[in-house]
Amino acid sequence: MDPKYHALLDPVYLDYALEVERTSASSNGDISVQRQNYNDSWRRHEPPLPETLRHEDFTVIARDQGEIPIRCYYNDSPTTNPRLTVYLHGGGWVLGNLDSHDAICADISRNCASHVVAVDYRLAPENPFPTPLYDCIDAIKALLDTPEKYRLDYQSVVLSGDSAGANMAAASCLNGVLEPLRIDGLMMIYPGLGASDNLASFRENEFAPILPYQALKAFFLAYIGGDENNTTPLTSPLLAGDVSSIPPCYISAANHDPLRDDAIEFARKLETQAIPCIVSLEENLGHGYLRVRHHSDAAGEAFRNCCQAVLQMHERCFPTKISAG
């Protein structure tokens, strides 16, 4: 991490980022060690699930007959508009699982009075594109086609995710891949959406905390099978010429993140087709801020704003204004 960030970042987030930096140095590029470090880190920072939260695991069969584990978090709040929020976890397509984002999904369920379903898509590099994305799409379609199989009842659907998961949430909405099934909103937290590193945020945040440029590039290459030319709108939604199938969108972008300008450029692309999109720029935070949402006022406020946007999408009262940063 560039020392300049010590004076720029929220102090709680900075402490977390320094801890991640120390543990990351021990991996030496070994994916199994990276995964273990990642799991150890979230376990130190995430609270246990509330005992009162009902949840159940299921398996969806993928188009290639592989198995896709999903976890349903049931919200029992009385409502005339039962809601479903699908969450796709981050981790650079290489890290993460159902457990790593357990508490995040539980918080979304509580804050949005919504059922939440997390998708445990297969990871790269063992399973490069398109397998992780197809797993997400197949799971979403199963939830929307046969909700009773998963003990779900809902009248509105919002797709959501962070980082790599946000990328696939956006890609799932492109070109009507989920039509004619209605998606009411898309909420993304520090998404990676482009195939180009020419944006200013990549230069400004080359040595950013949590996700420096070299790590970002390594993750994306793992996802696309190691071939820099293997990019399409489905790997990089910023490449899409037609974004008319994207629903109303809320993006939380961290200021000190190489991916910051991906969010801003995507919002501008939506603006050209009059699709409501709000970008919230989290000034003193970097990539991965979700992990300190219970300890950092800045991260907590950013997360609450994300949940408020999801709630508005479910209630179909999301602001129609467009803000591209």
mmCIF file of C-alpha atoms in Angstrom:
data_model
loop_
_atom_site.group_PDB
_atom_site.id
_atom_site.type_symbol
_atom_site.label_atom_id
_atom_site.label_comp_id
_atom_site.label_asym_id
_atom_site.label_seq_id
_atom_site.Cartn_x
_atom_site.Cartn_y
_atom_site.Cartn_z
ATOM 1 C CA MET A 1 0.000 0.000 0.000
ATOM 2 C CA ASP A 2 1.248 3.458 -0.877
ATOM 3 C CA PRO A 3 1.896 5.371 2.399
ATOM 4 C CA LYS A 4 -0.169 8.278 1.046
ATOM 5 C CA TYR A 5 -3.309 6.329 1.962
ATOM 6 C CA HIS A 6 -2.506 6.472 5.675
ATOM 7 C CA ALA A 7 -3.731 10.080 5.744
ATOM 8 C CA LEU A 8 -6.607 9.580 3.313
ATOM 9 C CA LEU A 9 -8.489 6.582 4.648
ATOM 10 C CA ASP A 10 -11.032 6.118 7.380
ATOM 11 C CA PRO A 11 -8.897 4.945 10.345
ATOM 12 C CA VAL A 12 -10.888 1.778 10.992
ATOM 13 C CA TYR A 13 -10.734 0.789 7.341
ATOM 14 C CA LEU A 14 -7.002 1.594 7.297
ATOM 15 C CA ASP A 15 -6.340 -0.787 10.187
ATOM 16 C CA TYR A 16 -8.260 -3.509 8.361
ATOM 17 C CA ALA A 17 -6.386 -2.855 5.108
ATOM 18 C CA LEU A 18 -3.013 -3.053 6.855
ATOM 19 C CA GLU A 19 -4.004 -6.372 8.403
ATOM 20 C CA VAL A 20 -5.013 -7.745 4.996
ATOM 21 C CA GLU A 21 -1.748 -6.504 3.513
ATOM 22 C CA ARG A 22 0.273 -8.345 6.157
ATOM 23 C CA THR A 23 -1.516 -11.646 5.593
ATOM 24 C CA SER A 24 -1.538 -11.311 1.799
ATOM 25 C CA ALA A 25 2.237 -11.067 1.732
ATOM 26 C CA SER A 26 2.474 -14.641 3.007
ATOM 27 C CA SER A 27 0.623 -16.221 0.082
ATOM 28 C CA ASN A 28 3.356 -15.804 -2.580
ATOM 29 C CA GLY A 29 0.673 -16.208 -5.243
ATOM 30 C CA ASP A 30 -0.475 -19.604 -3.938
ATOM 31 C CA ILE A 31 -4.253 -19.679 -4.445
ATOM 32 C CA SER A 32 -4.863 -22.213 -1.680
ATOM 33 C CA VAL A 33 -3.029 -19.944 0.764
ATOM 34 C CA GLN A 34 -4.902 -16.892 -0.552
ATOM 35 C CA ARG A 35 -8.188 -18.665 0.064
ATOM 36 C CA GLN A 36 -7.189 -19.673 3.573
ATOM 37 C CA ASN A 37 -6.031 -16.130 4.382
ATOM 38 C CA TYR A 38 -9.280 -14.723 2.993
ATOM 39 C CA ASN A 39 -11.358 -17.096 5.100
ATOM 40 C CA ASP A 40 -9.330 -16.370 8.221
ATOM 41 C CA SER A 41 -9.762 -12.626 7.649
ATOM 42 C CA TRP A 42 -13.532 -12.544 7.281
ATOM 43 C CA ARG A 43 -13.941 -14.807 10.302
ATOM 44 C CA ARG A 44 -12.093 -12.227 12.398
ATOM 45 C CA HIS A 45 -14.361 -9.398 11.299
ATOM 46 C CA GLU A 46 -17.843 -10.806 10.702
ATOM 47 C CA PRO A 47 -20.394 -11.450 13.470
ATOM 48 C CA PRO A 48 -22.208 -14.788 13.736
ATOM 49 C CA LEU A 49 -25.647 -15.127 12.197
ATOM 50 C CA PRO A 50 -28.553 -14.114 14.435
ATOM 51 C CA GLU A 51 -30.068 -17.192 16.034
ATOM 52 C CA THR A 52 -33.526 -16.022 14.999
ATOM 53 C CA LEU A 53 -32.689 -15.914 11.281
ATOM 54 C CA ARG A 54 -34.112 -18.839 9.343
ATOM 55 C CA HIS A 55 -31.858 -20.087 6.585
ATOM 56 C CA GLU A 56 -31.609 -23.208 4.476
ATOM 57 C CA ASP A 57 -29.199 -24.546 1.857
ATOM 58 C CA PHE A 58 -30.266 -25.965 -1.493
ATOM 59 C CA THR A 59 -28.552 -27.141 -4.669
ATOM 60 C CA VAL A 60 -29.334 -25.922 -8.177
ATOM 61 C CA ILE A 61 -28.288 -28.055 -11.142
ATOM 62 C CA ALA A 62 -26.280 -26.059 -13.669
ATOM 63 C CA ARG A 63 -26.607 -26.279 -17.443
ATOM 64 C CA ASP A 64 -23.522 -28.535 -17.542
ATOM 65 C CA GLN A 65 -25.044 -30.705 -14.782
ATOM 66 C CA GLY A 66 -22.694 -29.291 -12.177
ATOM 67 C CA GLU A 67 -23.990 -28.409 -8.721
ATOM 68 C CA ILE A 68 -24.528 -24.831 -7.551
ATOM 69 C CA PRO A 69 -25.041 -24.497 -3.784
ATOM 70 C CA ILE A 70 -27.320 -21.650 -2.728
ATOM 71 C CA ARG A 71 -28.337 -20.371 0.699
ATOM 72 C CA CYS A 72 -31.745 -18.872 1.382
ATOM 73 C CA TYR A 73 -32.152 -16.389 4.233
ATOM 74 C CA TYR A 74 -35.831 -16.024 5.071
ATOM 75 C CA ASN A 75 -37.258 -12.765 6.334
ATOM 76 C CA ASP A 76 -40.388 -13.247 8.390
ATOM 77 C CA SER A 77 -41.324 -9.573 8.703
ATOM 78 C CA PRO A 78 -44.990 -9.017 7.861
ATOM 79 C CA THR A 79 -45.277 -7.286 4.512
ATOM 80 C CA THR A 80 -47.780 -6.961 1.698
ATOM 81 C CA ASN A 81 -44.877 -7.021 -0.771
ATOM 82 C CA PRO A 82 -42.628 -10.034 -0.081
ATOM 83 C CA ARG A 83 -39.189 -9.424 -1.563
ATOM 84 C CA LEU A 84 -36.308 -11.422 -2.986
ATOM 85 C CA THR A 85 -32.757 -10.079 -3.113
ATOM 86 C CA VAL A 86 -30.174 -12.248 -4.866
ATOM 87 C CA TYR A 87 -26.596 -11.686 -3.680
ATOM 88 C CA LEU A 88 -23.469 -12.645 -5.636
ATOM 89 C CA HIS A 89 -20.347 -12.558 -3.482
ATOM 90 C CA GLY A 90 -17.061 -10.883 -4.304
ATOM 91 C CA GLY A 91 -13.564 -12.284 -4.115
ATOM 92 C CA GLY A 92 -12.097 -11.709 -7.559
ATOM 93 C CA TRP A 93 -13.872 -14.799 -8.987
ATOM 94 C CA VAL A 94 -11.171 -16.750 -7.118
ATOM 95 C CA LEU A 95 -12.083 -16.369 -3.428
ATOM 96 C CA GLY A 96 -15.234 -16.609 -1.341
ATOM 97 C CA ASN A 97 -18.154 -18.946 -0.737
ATOM 98 C CA LEU A 98 -21.510 -19.022 1.016
ATOM 99 C CA ASP A 99 -19.937 -18.688 4.455
ATOM 100 C CA SER A 100 -17.700 -15.724 3.587
ATOM 101 C CA HIS A 101 -20.683 -13.434 2.959
ATOM 102 C CA ASP A 102 -23.100 -15.030 5.424
ATOM 103 C CA ALA A 103 -23.314 -12.035 7.752
ATOM 104 C CA ILE A 104 -23.567 -9.554 4.873
ATOM 105 C CA CYS A 105 -26.565 -11.418 3.468
ATOM 106 C CA ALA A 106 -28.134 -11.586 6.924
ATOM 107 C CA ASP A 107 -27.733 -7.821 7.322
ATOM 108 C CA ILE A 108 -29.322 -7.173 3.927
ATOM 109 C CA SER A 109 -32.222 -9.450 4.818
ATOM 110 C CA ARG A 110 -32.833 -7.578 8.063
ATOM 111 C CA ASN A 111 -32.300 -4.064 6.706
ATOM 112 C CA CYS A 112 -34.437 -4.594 3.606
ATOM 113 C CA ALA A 113 -37.100 -6.892 5.121
ATOM 114 C CA SER A 114 -36.281 -9.206 2.234
ATOM 115 C CA HIS A 115 -35.562 -12.830 1.593
ATOM 116 C CA VAL A 116 -31.960 -13.076 0.411
ATOM 117 C CA VAL A 117 -30.429 -15.870 -1.644
ATOM 118 C CA ALA A 118 -26.654 -16.223 -1.966
ATOM 119 C CA VAL A 119 -25.148 -18.135 -4.885
ATOM 120 C CA ASP A 120 -21.984 -20.220 -4.453
ATOM 121 C CA TYR A 121 -20.802 -20.111 -8.064
ATOM 122 C CA ARG A 122 -17.793 -22.159 -9.087
ATOM 123 C CA LEU A 123 -14.491 -20.312 -8.811
ATOM 124 C CA ALA A 124 -11.666 -19.514 -11.200
ATOM 125 C CA PRO A 125 -9.016 -20.440 -12.155
ATOM 126 C CA GLU A 126 -10.322 -24.005 -11.893
ATOM 127 C CA ASN A 127 -13.560 -22.845 -13.538
ATOM 128 C CA PRO A 128 -12.910 -19.815 -15.765
ATOM 129 C CA PHE A 129 -15.481 -17.754 -17.661
ATOM 130 C CA PRO A 130 -18.200 -18.488 -18.566
ATOM 131 C CA THR A 131 -18.784 -21.067 -15.806
ATOM 132 C CA PRO A 132 -19.037 -18.663 -12.819
ATOM 133 C CA LEU A 133 -21.399 -16.351 -14.716
ATOM 134 C CA TYR A 134 -23.496 -19.212 -16.066
ATOM 135 C CA ASP A 135 -23.786 -20.606 -12.542
ATOM 136 C CA CYS A 136 -25.167 -17.253 -11.387
ATOM 137 C CA ILE A 137 -27.609 -17.021 -14.289
ATOM 138 C CA ASP A 138 -28.764 -20.621 -13.855
ATOM 139 C CA ALA A 139 -29.322 -20.109 -10.128
ATOM 140 C CA ILE A 140 -31.242 -16.868 -10.679
ATOM 141 C CA LYS A 141 -33.439 -18.509 -13.308
ATOM 142 C CA ALA A 142 -34.163 -21.425 -10.972
ATOM 143 C CA LEU A 143 -35.200 -19.037 -8.201
ATOM 144 C CA LEU A 144 -37.462 -17.102 -10.525
ATOM 145 C CA ASP A 145 -38.926 -20.101 -12.366
ATOM 146 C CA THR A 146 -39.590 -22.354 -9.355
ATOM 147 C CA PRO A 147 -39.602 -20.249 -6.167
ATOM 148 C CA GLU A 148 -41.761 -22.770 -4.329
ATOM 149 C CA LYS A 149 -38.930 -25.309 -4.571
ATOM 150 C CA TYR A 150 -36.871 -23.013 -2.353
ATOM 151 C CA ARG A 151 -39.735 -22.030 -0.021
ATOM 152 C CA LEU A 152 -39.797 -18.519 -1.446
ATOM 153 C CA ASP A 153 -42.655 -16.130 -2.024
ATOM 154 C CA TYR A 154 -41.973 -12.704 -3.497
ATOM 155 C CA GLN A 155 -43.396 -9.934 -5.633
ATOM 156 C CA SER A 156 -40.172 -8.068 -6.452
ATOM 157 C CA VAL A 157 -36.607 -9.100 -7.296
ATOM 158 C CA VAL A 158 -33.348 -7.173 -6.925
ATOM 159 C CA LEU A 159 -29.946 -8.463 -8.024
ATOM 160 C CA SER A 160 -26.967 -7.403 -5.941
ATOM 161 C CA GLY A 161 -23.334 -8.169 -5.294
ATOM 162 C CA ASP A 162 -19.912 -6.816 -4.479
ATOM 163 C CA SER A 163 -16.780 -6.656 -6.633
ATOM 164 C CA ALA A 164 -16.665 -9.714 -8.916
ATOM 165 C CA GLY A 165 -20.186 -10.607 -7.826
ATOM 166 C CA ALA A 166 -21.385 -7.151 -8.846
ATOM 167 C CA ASN A 167 -19.767 -7.686 -12.245
ATOM 168 C CA MET A 168 -21.787 -10.861 -12.754
ATOM 169 C CA ALA A 169 -24.979 -9.280 -11.439
ATOM 170 C CA ALA A 170 -24.650 -6.619 -14.141
ATOM 171 C CA ALA A 171 -23.739 -9.178 -16.802
ATOM 172 C CA SER A 172 -26.778 -11.260 -15.844
ATOM 173 C CA CYS A 173 -28.988 -8.318 -16.760
ATOM 174 C CA LEU A 174 -27.389 -7.640 -20.149
ATOM 175 C CA ASN A 175 -29.092 -8.445 -23.413
ATOM 176 C CA GLY A 176 -32.181 -9.720 -21.675
ATOM 177 C CA VAL A 177 -30.598 -12.996 -20.551
ATOM 178 C CA LEU A 178 -33.211 -13.217 -17.785
ATOM 179 C CA GLU A 179 -36.193 -12.147 -19.902
ATOM 180 C CA PRO A 180 -39.123 -12.374 -19.652
ATOM 181 C CA LEU A 181 -38.514 -12.537 -15.902
ATOM 182 C CA ARG A 182 -38.695 -9.108 -14.343
ATOM 183 C CA ILE A 183 -35.773 -7.684 -12.383
ATOM 184 C CA ASP A 184 -36.711 -4.603 -10.373
ATOM 185 C CA GLY A 185 -33.259 -3.303 -9.547
ATOM 186 C CA LEU A 186 -29.507 -3.803 -9.546
ATOM 187 C CA MET A 187 -27.338 -2.859 -6.555
ATOM 188 C CA MET A 188 -23.570 -3.078 -6.938
ATOM 189 C CA ILE A 189 -20.807 -2.448 -4.418
ATOM 190 C CA TYR A 190 -17.352 -1.510 -5.793
ATOM 191 C CA PRO A 191 -17.933 -3.381 -9.077
ATOM 192 C CA GLY A 192 -15.332 -4.205 -11.698
ATOM 193 C CA LEU A 193 -17.070 -3.617 -15.008
ATOM 194 C CA GLY A 194 -14.443 -2.832 -17.638
ATOM 195 C CA ALA A 195 -11.733 -4.494 -19.661
ATOM 196 C CA SER A 196 -9.548 -1.390 -19.878
ATOM 197 C CA ASP A 197 -7.124 0.036 -17.348
ATOM 198 C CA ASN A 198 -6.941 3.431 -19.046
ATOM 199 C CA LEU A 199 -9.264 5.161 -16.596
ATOM 200 C CA ALA A 200 -7.802 7.664 -14.152
ATOM 201 C CA SER A 201 -8.642 5.628 -11.060
ATOM 202 C CA PHE A 202 -6.313 2.833 -12.172
ATOM 203 C CA ARG A 203 -3.379 5.242 -12.258
ATOM 204 C CA GLU A 204 -4.340 7.090 -9.072
ATOM 205 C CA ASN A 205 -4.878 3.874 -7.118
ATOM 206 C CA GLU A 206 -2.254 1.577 -8.597
ATOM 207 C CA PHE A 207 -0.984 0.779 -5.097
ATOM 208 C CA ALA A 208 -4.316 1.019 -3.308
ATOM 209 C CA PRO A 209 -5.210 -0.996 -0.204
ATOM 210 C CA ILE A 210 -6.847 -4.435 -0.469
ATOM 211 C CA LEU A 211 -6.941 -4.430 -4.283
ATOM 212 C CA PRO A 212 -3.831 -2.921 -5.890
ATOM 213 C CA TYR A 213 -3.680 -2.941 -9.663
ATOM 214 C CA GLN A 214 -1.488 -6.045 -10.007
ATOM 215 C CA ALA A 215 -3.838 -8.111 -7.844
ATOM 216 C CA LEU A 216 -6.838 -6.822 -9.782
ATOM 217 C CA LYS A 217 -5.215 -7.803 -13.078
ATOM 218 C CA ALA A 218 -4.310 -11.271 -11.774
ATOM 219 C CA PHE A 219 -7.872 -11.926 -10.624
ATOM 220 C CA PHE A 220 -9.389 -10.817 -13.922
ATOM 221 C CA LEU A 221 -6.921 -12.895 -15.943
ATOM 222 C CA ALA A 222 -7.817 -15.936 -13.848
ATOM 223 C CA TYR A 223 -11.488 -15.318 -14.629
ATOM 224 C CA ILE A 224 -11.003 -15.000 -18.397
ATOM 225 C CA GLY A 225 -8.713 -17.999 -18.669
ATOM 226 C CA GLY A 226 -5.419 -16.143 -18.868
ATOM 227 C CA ASP A 227 -6.100 -14.582 -22.274
ATOM 228 C CA GLU A 228 -6.292 -10.781 -22.199
ATOM 229 C CA ASN A 229 -8.216 -10.846 -25.483
ATOM 230 C CA ASN A 230 -10.944 -13.080 -24.079
ATOM 231 C CA THR A 231 -13.201 -10.181 -23.131
ATOM 232 C CA THR A 232 -16.830 -9.657 -24.094
ATOM 233 C CA PRO A 233 -19.688 -7.578 -22.661
ATOM 234 C CA LEU A 234 -20.410 -10.552 -20.399
ATOM 235 C CA THR A 235 -16.944 -10.394 -18.818
ATOM 236 C CA SER A 236 -16.818 -6.605 -18.980
ATOM 237 C CA PRO A 237 -20.261 -4.958 -19.035
ATOM 238 C CA LEU A 238 -18.734 -1.580 -19.904
ATOM 239 C CA LEU A 239 -18.135 -3.026 -23.378
ATOM 240 C CA ALA A 240 -21.866 -3.485 -23.956
ATOM 241 C CA GLY A 241 -23.295 -1.285 -26.671
ATOM 242 C CA ASP A 242 -26.868 -1.929 -25.588
ATOM 243 C CA VAL A 243 -27.594 -1.584 -21.872
ATOM 244 C CA SER A 244 -31.337 -1.075 -22.239
ATOM 245 C CA SER A 245 -32.053 -4.273 -20.294
ATOM 246 C CA ILE A 246 -30.310 -2.981 -17.142
ATOM 247 C CA PRO A 247 -32.889 -2.127 -14.443
ATOM 248 C CA PRO A 248 -32.684 0.905 -12.128
ATOM 249 C CA CYS A 249 -29.221 0.802 -10.617
ATOM 250 C CA TYR A 250 -27.398 1.909 -7.463
ATOM 251 C CA ILE A 251 -23.605 1.723 -7.272
ATOM 252 C CA SER A 252 -21.418 2.249 -4.224
ATOM 253 C CA ALA A 253 -17.911 3.096 -5.457
ATOM 254 C CA ALA A 254 -14.926 3.488 -3.144
ATOM 255 C CA ASN A 255 -12.837 6.579 -3.887
ATOM 256 C CA HIS A 256 -9.500 4.867 -3.157
ATOM 257 C CA ASP A 257 -10.106 1.878 -5.416
ATOM 258 C CA PRO A 258 -8.773 1.220 -8.934
ATOM 259 C CA LEU A 259 -12.342 0.261 -9.880
ATOM 260 C CA ARG A 260 -13.853 3.623 -8.917
ATOM 261 C CA ASP A 261 -14.142 4.955 -12.453
ATOM 262 C CA ASP A 262 -15.698 1.730 -13.754
ATOM 263 C CA ALA A 263 -18.751 2.652 -11.704
ATOM 264 C CA ILE A 264 -18.819 6.232 -12.954
ATOM 265 C CA GLU A 265 -18.420 5.228 -16.604
ATOM 266 C CA PHE A 266 -21.127 2.577 -16.310
ATOM 267 C CA ALA A 267 -23.519 5.130 -14.855
ATOM 268 C CA ARG A 268 -22.776 7.454 -17.758
ATOM 269 C CA LYS A 269 -23.499 4.631 -20.180
ATOM 270 C CA LEU A 270 -26.859 4.039 -18.489
ATOM 271 C CA GLU A 271 -27.568 7.760 -18.653
ATOM 272 C CA THR A 272 -27.410 7.649 -22.453
ATOM 273 C CA GLN A 273 -30.401 5.307 -22.374
ATOM 274 C CA ALA A 274 -32.248 7.154 -19.601
ATOM 275 C CA ILE A 275 -31.869 4.314 -17.097
ATOM 276 C CA PRO A 276 -32.010 5.581 -13.507
ATOM 277 C CA CYS A 277 -28.645 5.130 -11.838
ATOM 278 C CA ILE A 278 -27.126 6.656 -8.724
ATOM 279 C CA VAL A 279 -23.431 6.405 -7.897
ATOM 280 C CA SER A 280 -22.451 6.976 -4.280
ATOM 281 C CA LEU A 281 -18.746 7.801 -4.024
ATOM 282 C CA GLU A 282 -17.419 6.692 -0.631
ATOM 283 C CA GLU A 283 -14.720 9.326 -0.078
ATOM 284 C CA ASN A 284 -12.554 7.827 2.679
ATOM 285 C CA LEU A 285 -12.918 4.148 1.840
ATOM 286 C CA GLY A 286 -11.311 1.583 -0.431
ATOM 287 C CA HIS A 287 -12.149 -1.808 -1.850
ATOM 288 C CA GLY A 288 -13.568 -4.336 0.594
ATOM 289 C CA TYR A 289 -15.039 -1.789 3.012
ATOM 290 C CA LEU A 290 -18.008 -4.090 3.706
ATOM 291 C CA ARG A 291 -15.900 -6.013 6.208
ATOM 292 C CA VAL A 292 -15.777 -3.050 8.594
ATOM 293 C CA ARG A 293 -19.387 -1.888 8.200
ATOM 294 C CA HIS A 294 -20.073 -2.620 11.902
ATOM 295 C CA HIS A 295 -16.955 -0.809 13.118
ATOM 296 C CA SER A 296 -16.465 2.145 10.763
ATOM 297 C CA ASP A 297 -19.025 4.953 10.671
ATOM 298 C CA ALA A 298 -18.180 5.655 7.027
ATOM 299 C CA ALA A 299 -18.504 2.029 5.963
ATOM 300 C CA GLY A 300 -21.660 1.588 8.005
ATOM 301 C CA GLU A 301 -23.301 4.587 6.380
ATOM 302 C CA ALA A 302 -22.294 3.413 2.900
ATOM 303 C CA PHE A 303 -23.783 -0.022 3.556
ATOM 304 C CA ARG A 304 -27.004 1.411 4.974
ATOM 305 C CA ASN A 305 -27.371 3.552 1.860
ATOM 306 C CA CYS A 306 -26.988 0.428 -0.275
ATOM 307 C CA CYS A 307 -29.723 -1.281 1.703
ATOM 308 C CA GLN A 308 -31.957 1.775 1.444
ATOM 309 C CA ALA A 309 -31.549 1.687 -2.339
ATOM 310 C CA VAL A 310 -32.466 -2.006 -2.424
ATOM 311 C CA LEU A 311 -35.548 -1.282 -0.339
ATOM 312 C CA GLN A 312 -36.582 1.514 -2.705
ATOM 313 C CA MET A 313 -36.143 -0.804 -5.686
ATOM 314 C CA HIS A 314 -38.369 -3.401 -4.052
ATOM 315 C CA GLU A 315 -40.985 -0.775 -3.314
ATOM 316 C CA ARG A 316 -40.562 0.578 -6.851
ATOM 317 C CA CYS A 317 -39.899 4.083 -5.603
ATOM 318 C CA PHE A 318 -36.216 4.308 -6.567
ATOM 319 C CA PRO A 319 -35.375 7.901 -7.563
ATOM 320 C CA THR A 320 -35.694 8.533 -11.269
ATOM 321 C CA LYS A 321 -32.841 11.026 -11.276
ATOM 322 C CA ILE A 322 -29.554 10.025 -12.844
ATOM 323 C CA SER A 323 -26.257 10.745 -11.121
ATOM 324 C CA ALA A 324 -23.080 9.665 -12.892
ATOM 325 C CA GLY A 325 -20.633 11.152 -10.416
#
